[in-house]
mmCIF file of C-alpha atoms and ligand atoms in Angstrom:
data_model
loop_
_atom_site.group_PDB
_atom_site.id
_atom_site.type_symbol
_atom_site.label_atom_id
_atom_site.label_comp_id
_atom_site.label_asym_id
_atom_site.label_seq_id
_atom_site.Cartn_x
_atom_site.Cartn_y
_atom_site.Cartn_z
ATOM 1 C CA UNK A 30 81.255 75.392 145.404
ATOM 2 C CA UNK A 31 83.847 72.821 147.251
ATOM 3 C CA UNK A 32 82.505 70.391 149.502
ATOM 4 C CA UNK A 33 84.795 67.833 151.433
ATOM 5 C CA UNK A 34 83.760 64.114 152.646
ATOM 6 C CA UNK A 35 86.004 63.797 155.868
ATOM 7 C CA UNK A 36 85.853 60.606 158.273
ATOM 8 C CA UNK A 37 87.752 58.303 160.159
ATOM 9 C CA UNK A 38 88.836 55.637 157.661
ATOM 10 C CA UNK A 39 85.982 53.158 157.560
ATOM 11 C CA UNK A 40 83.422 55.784 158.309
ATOM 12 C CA UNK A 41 82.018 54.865 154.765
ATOM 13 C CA UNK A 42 83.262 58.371 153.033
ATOM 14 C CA UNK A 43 84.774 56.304 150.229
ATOM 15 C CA UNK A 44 80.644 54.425 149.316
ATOM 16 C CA UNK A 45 78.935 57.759 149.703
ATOM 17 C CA UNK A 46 81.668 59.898 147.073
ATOM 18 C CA UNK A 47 81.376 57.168 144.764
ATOM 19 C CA UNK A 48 77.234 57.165 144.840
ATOM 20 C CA UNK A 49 77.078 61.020 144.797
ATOM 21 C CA UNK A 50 78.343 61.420 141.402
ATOM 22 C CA UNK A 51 75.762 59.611 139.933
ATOM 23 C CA UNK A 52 73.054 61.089 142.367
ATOM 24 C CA UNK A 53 74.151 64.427 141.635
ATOM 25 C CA UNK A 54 74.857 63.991 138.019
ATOM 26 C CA UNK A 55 72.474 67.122 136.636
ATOM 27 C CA UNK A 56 74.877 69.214 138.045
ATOM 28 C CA UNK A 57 77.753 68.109 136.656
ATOM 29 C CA UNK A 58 79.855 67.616 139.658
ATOM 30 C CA UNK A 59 83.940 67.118 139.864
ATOM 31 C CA UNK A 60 84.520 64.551 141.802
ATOM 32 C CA UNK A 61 87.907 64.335 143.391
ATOM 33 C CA UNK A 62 89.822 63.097 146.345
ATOM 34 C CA UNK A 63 92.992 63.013 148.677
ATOM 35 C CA UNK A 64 95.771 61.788 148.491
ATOM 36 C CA UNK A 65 96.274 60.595 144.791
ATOM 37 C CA UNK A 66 94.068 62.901 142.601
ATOM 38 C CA UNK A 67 97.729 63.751 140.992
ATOM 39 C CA UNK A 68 101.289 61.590 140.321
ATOM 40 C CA UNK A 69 102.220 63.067 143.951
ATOM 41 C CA UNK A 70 99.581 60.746 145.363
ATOM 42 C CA UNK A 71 101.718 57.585 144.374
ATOM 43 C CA UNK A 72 104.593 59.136 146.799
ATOM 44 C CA UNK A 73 102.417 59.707 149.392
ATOM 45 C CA UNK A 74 100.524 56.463 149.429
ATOM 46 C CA UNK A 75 104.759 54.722 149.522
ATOM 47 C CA UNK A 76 105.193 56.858 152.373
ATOM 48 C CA UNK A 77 101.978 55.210 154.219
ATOM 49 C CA UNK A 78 103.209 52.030 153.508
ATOM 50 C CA UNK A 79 106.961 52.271 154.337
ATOM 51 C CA UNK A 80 106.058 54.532 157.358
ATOM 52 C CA UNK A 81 108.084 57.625 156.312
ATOM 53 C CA UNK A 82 109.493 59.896 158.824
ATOM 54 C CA UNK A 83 106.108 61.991 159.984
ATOM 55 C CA UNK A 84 107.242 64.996 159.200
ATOM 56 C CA UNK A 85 108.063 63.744 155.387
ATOM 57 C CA UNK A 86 104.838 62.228 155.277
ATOM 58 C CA UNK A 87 103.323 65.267 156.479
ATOM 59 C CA UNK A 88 104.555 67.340 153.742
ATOM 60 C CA UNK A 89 104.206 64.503 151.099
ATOM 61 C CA UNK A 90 100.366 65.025 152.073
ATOM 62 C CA UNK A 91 100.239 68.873 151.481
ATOM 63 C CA UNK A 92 102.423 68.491 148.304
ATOM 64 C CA UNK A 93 99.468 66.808 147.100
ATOM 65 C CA UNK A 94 97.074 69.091 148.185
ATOM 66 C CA UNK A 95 98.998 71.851 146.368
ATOM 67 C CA UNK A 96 99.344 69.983 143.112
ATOM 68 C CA UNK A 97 95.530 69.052 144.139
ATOM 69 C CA UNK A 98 94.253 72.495 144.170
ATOM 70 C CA UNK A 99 96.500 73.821 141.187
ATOM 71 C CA UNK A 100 95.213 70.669 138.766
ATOM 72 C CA UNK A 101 91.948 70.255 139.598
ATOM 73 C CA UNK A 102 90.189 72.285 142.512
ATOM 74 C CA UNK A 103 90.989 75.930 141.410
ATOM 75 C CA UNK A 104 90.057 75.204 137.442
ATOM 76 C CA UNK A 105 86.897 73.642 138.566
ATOM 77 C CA UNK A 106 86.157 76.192 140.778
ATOM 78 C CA UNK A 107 86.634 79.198 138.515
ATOM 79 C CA UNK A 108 84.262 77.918 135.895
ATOM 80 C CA UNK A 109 81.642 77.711 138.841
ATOM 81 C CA UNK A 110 81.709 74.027 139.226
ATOM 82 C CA UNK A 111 80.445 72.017 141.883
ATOM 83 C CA UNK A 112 83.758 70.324 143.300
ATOM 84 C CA UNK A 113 83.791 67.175 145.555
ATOM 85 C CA UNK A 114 86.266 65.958 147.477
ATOM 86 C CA UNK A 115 86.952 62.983 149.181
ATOM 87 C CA UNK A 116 89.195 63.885 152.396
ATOM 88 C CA UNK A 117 90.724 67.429 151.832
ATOM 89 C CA UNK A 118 92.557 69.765 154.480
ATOM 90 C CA UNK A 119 90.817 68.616 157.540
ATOM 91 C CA UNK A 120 92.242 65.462 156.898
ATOM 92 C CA UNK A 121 95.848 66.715 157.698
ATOM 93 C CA UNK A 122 94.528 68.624 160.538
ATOM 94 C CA UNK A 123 93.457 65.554 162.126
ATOM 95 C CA UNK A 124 95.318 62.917 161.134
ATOM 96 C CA UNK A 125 98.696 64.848 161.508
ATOM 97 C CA UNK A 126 98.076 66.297 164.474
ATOM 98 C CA UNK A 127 98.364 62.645 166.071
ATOM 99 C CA UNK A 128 101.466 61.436 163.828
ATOM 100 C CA UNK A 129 103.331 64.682 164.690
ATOM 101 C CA UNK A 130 102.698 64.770 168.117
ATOM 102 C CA UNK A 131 105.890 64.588 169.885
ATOM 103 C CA UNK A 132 107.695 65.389 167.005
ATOM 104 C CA UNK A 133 106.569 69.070 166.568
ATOM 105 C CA UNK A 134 105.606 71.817 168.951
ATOM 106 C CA UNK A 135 101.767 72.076 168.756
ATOM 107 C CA UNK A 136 101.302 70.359 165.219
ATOM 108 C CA UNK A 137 97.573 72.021 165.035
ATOM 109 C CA UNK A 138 99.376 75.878 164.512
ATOM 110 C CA UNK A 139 102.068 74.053 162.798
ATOM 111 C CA UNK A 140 99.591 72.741 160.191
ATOM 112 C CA UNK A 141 97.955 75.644 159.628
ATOM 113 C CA UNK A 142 100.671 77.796 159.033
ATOM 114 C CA UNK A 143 102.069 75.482 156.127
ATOM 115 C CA UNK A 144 98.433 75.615 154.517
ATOM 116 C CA UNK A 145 97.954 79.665 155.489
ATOM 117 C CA UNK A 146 97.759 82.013 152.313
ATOM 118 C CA UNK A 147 97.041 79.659 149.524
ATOM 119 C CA UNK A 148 94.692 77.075 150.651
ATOM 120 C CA UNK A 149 91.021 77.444 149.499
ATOM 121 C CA UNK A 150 88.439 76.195 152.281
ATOM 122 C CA UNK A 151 85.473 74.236 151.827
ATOM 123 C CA UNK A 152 82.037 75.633 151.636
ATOM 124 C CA UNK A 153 80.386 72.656 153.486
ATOM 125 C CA UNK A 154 82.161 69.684 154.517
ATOM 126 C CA UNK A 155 80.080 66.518 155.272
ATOM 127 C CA UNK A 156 81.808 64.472 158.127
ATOM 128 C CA UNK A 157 80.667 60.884 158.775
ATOM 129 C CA UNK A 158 80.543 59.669 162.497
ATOM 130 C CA UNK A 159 80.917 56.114 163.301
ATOM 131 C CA UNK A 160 82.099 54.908 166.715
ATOM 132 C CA UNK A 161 85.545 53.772 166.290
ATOM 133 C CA UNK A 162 84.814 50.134 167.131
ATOM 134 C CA UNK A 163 82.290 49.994 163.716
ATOM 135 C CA UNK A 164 85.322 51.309 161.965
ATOM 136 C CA UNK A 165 87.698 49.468 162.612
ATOM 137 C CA UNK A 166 84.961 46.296 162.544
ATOM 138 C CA UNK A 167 84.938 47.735 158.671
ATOM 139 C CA UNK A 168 88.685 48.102 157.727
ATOM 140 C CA UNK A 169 89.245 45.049 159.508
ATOM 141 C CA UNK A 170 87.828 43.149 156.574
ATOM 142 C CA UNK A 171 90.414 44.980 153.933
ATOM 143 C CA UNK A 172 93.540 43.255 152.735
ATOM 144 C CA UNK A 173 96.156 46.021 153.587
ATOM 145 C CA UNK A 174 95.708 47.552 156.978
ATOM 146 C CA UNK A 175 97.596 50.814 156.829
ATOM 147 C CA UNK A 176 99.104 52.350 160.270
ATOM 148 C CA UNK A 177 96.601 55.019 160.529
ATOM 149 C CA UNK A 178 93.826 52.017 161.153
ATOM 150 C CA UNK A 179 94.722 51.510 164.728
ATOM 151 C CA UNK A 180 91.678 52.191 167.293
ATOM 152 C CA UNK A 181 94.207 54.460 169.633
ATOM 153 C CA UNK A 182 95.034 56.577 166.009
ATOM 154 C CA UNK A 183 91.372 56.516 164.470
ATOM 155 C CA UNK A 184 89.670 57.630 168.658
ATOM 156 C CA UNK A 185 92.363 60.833 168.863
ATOM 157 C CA UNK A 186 91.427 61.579 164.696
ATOM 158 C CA UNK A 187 87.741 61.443 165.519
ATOM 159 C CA UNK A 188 88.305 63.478 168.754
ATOM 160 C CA UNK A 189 89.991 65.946 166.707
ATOM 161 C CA UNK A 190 87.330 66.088 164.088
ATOM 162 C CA UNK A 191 85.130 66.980 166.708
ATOM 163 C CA UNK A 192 86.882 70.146 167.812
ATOM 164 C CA UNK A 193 87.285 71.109 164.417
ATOM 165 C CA UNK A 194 83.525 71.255 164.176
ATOM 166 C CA UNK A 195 83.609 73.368 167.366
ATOM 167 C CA UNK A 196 85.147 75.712 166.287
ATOM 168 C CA UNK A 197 83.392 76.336 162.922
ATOM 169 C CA UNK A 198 80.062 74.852 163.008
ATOM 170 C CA UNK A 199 78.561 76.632 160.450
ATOM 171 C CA UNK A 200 80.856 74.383 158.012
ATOM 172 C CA UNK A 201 79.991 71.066 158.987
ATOM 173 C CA UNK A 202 77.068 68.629 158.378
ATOM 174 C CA UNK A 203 77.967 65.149 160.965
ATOM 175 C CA UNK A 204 75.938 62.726 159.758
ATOM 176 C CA UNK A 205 75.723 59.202 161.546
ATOM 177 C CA UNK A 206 77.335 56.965 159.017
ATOM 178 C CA UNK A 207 75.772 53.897 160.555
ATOM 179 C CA UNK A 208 72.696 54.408 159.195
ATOM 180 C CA UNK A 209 72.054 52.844 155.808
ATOM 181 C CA UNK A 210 74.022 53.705 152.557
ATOM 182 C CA UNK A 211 71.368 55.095 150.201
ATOM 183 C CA UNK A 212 69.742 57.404 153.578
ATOM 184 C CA UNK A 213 73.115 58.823 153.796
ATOM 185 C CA UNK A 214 73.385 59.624 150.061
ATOM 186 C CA UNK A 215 69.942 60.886 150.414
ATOM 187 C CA UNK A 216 70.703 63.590 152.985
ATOM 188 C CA UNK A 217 74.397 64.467 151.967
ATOM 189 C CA UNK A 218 72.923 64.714 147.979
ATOM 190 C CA UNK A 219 69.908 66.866 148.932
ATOM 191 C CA UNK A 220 71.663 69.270 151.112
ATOM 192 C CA UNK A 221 74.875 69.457 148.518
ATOM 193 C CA UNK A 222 71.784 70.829 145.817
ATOM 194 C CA UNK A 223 70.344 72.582 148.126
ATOM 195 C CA UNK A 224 73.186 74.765 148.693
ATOM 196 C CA UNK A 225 74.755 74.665 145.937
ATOM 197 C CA UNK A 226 70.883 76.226 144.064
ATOM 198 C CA UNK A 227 71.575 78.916 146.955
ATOM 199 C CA UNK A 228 74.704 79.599 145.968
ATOM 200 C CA UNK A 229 73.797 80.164 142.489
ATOM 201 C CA UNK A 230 70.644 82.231 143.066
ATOM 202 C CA UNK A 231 72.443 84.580 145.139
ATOM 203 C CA UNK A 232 75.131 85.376 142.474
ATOM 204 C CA UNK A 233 72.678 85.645 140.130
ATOM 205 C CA UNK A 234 70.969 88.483 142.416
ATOM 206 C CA UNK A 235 74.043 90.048 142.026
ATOM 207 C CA UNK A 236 74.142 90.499 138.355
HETATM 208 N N1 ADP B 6 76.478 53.185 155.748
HETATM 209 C C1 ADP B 6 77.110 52.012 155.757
HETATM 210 N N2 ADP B 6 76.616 50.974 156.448
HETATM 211 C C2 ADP B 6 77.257 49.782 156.479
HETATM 212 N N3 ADP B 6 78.435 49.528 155.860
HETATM 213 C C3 ADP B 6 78.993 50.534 155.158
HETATM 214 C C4 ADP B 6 78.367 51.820 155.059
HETATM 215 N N4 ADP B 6 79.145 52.622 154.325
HETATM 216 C C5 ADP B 6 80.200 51.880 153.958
HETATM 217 N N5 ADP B 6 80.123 50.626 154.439
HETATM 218 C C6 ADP B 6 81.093 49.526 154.257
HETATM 219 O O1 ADP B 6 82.196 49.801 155.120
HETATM 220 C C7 ADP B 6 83.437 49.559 154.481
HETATM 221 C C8 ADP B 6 84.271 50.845 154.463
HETATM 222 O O2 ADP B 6 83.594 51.807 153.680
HETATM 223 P P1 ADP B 6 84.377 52.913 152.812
HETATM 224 O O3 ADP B 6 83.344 53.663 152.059
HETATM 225 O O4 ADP B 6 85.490 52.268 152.050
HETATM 226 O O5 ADP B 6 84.972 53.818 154.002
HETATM 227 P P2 ADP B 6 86.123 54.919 153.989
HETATM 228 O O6 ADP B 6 86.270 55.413 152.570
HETATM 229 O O7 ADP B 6 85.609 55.981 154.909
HETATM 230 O O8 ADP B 6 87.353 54.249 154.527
HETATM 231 C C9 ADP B 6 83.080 49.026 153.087
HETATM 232 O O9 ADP B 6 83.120 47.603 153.135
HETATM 233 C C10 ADP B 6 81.669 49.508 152.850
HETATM 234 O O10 ADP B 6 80.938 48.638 152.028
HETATM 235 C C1 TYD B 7 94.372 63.265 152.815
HETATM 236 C C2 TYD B 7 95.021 62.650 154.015
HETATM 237 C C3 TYD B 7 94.860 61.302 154.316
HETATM 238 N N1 TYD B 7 95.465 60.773 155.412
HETATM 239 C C4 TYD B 7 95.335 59.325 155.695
HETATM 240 C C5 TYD B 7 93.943 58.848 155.984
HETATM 241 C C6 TYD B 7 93.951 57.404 155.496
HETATM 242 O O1 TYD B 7 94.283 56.550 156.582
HETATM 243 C C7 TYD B 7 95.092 57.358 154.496
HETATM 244 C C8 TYD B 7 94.654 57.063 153.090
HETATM 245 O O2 TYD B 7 93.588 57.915 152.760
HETATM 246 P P1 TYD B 7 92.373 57.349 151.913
HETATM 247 O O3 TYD B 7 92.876 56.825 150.634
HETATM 248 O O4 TYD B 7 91.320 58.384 151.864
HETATM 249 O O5 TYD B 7 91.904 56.118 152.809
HETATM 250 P P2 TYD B 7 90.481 55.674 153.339
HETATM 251 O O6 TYD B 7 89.629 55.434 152.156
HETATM 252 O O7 TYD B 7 90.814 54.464 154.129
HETATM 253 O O8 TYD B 7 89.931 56.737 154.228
HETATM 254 O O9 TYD B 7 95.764 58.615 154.565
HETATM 255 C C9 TYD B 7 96.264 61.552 156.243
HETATM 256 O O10 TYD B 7 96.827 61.053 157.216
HETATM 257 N N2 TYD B 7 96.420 62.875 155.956
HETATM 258 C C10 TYD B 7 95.841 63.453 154.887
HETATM 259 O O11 TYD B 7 96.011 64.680 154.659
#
């Protein structure tokens, strides 16, 4: 089973992956993220810094999710593993939608089309709401503020989140990342087992 953390950056996606290992550690999860989870991640976090040309960045970002998904997500997920990612396609949806507006004719279709055919969807992707101002409040306090961490960028991502959920609710938990660390863990771990236990007892139904 693949489930994604998504969030604006500072939504706390980065505390709760790093907790849910642990939490979750009788069923031997994979934990995993975007970018970086292969060597492609180093090219993608120089693009971020030196402010590549979007549509290079763009790319640099699926690269990685291709080398992501060959390396680590498919593997895992043929042996029946739970797989958990930290930021994962809806990532580019959002955050490329804003850095390629302008630059390409309706980047939404655009994205999708580059991932159509070989991506693999999440079964349940846990999205962390905070209102930008927290956020940013958040980041604020790390050393390297990268160009996505601007409140214009981080309102049009969360708006965009949003409509993703729209559009396939049945996918998404939104849980209010301003409540406390270890109640978010609580929730995200218990409905990750949850579904992942009804995963497994329907396949065994199968049999
Ligand atoms: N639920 C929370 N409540 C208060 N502060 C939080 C919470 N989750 C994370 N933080 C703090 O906010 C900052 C950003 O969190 P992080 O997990 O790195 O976010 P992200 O990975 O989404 O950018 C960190 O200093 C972290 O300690
Ligand atoms: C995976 C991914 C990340 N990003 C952005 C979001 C982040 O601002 C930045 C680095 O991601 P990440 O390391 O997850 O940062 P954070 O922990 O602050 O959320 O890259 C994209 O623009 N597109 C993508 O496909």
């Amino acid at each position: 089973m693949l489930v994604t953390i998504e969030g604006i950056d500072g939504s706390g996606k980065s505390t709760l992956h790093k907790t849910l290992g642990p939490y979750l550690a009788d069923l031997d999860p994979v934990i995993t993220c975007e970018p970086g989870s292969t060597w492609i991640g180093e090219a993608v976090r120089r693009a971020i810094r030196e402010h590549a040309d979007p549509i290079a960045e763009a790319l640099l970002f699926v690269a990685d999710h291709a080398a992501h998904l060959r390396e680590v997500i498919r593997p895992a997920l043929s042996e029946d593993r739970l797989v958990i990612s930290d930021r994962y396609i809806d990532s580019r949806l959002v955050y490329q939608q804003v850095t390629l507006d302008g630059i390409i004719p309706d980047p939404l279709t655009w994205l999708r089309a580059v991932h159509h055919g070989w991506t693999i969807m999440p079964d349940l992707t846990i999205l962390l709401a905070v209102p930008v101002p927290v956020a940013l409040e958040r980041t604020g306090k790390r050393e390297s503020g990268e160009h996505f961490e601007q409140e214009s960028v981080l309102t049009k991502v969360q708006e965009y989140y949003m409509e993703l959920v729209e559009e396939d609710t049945a996918r998404f938990l939104i849980l209010d990342g301003t409540l406390p660390p270890e109640h978010i863990l609580r929730v995200a771990g218990e409905v990750i087992r949850f579904r992942y236990d009804e995963m497994n007892r329907k396949k065994k139904k199968k049999y």
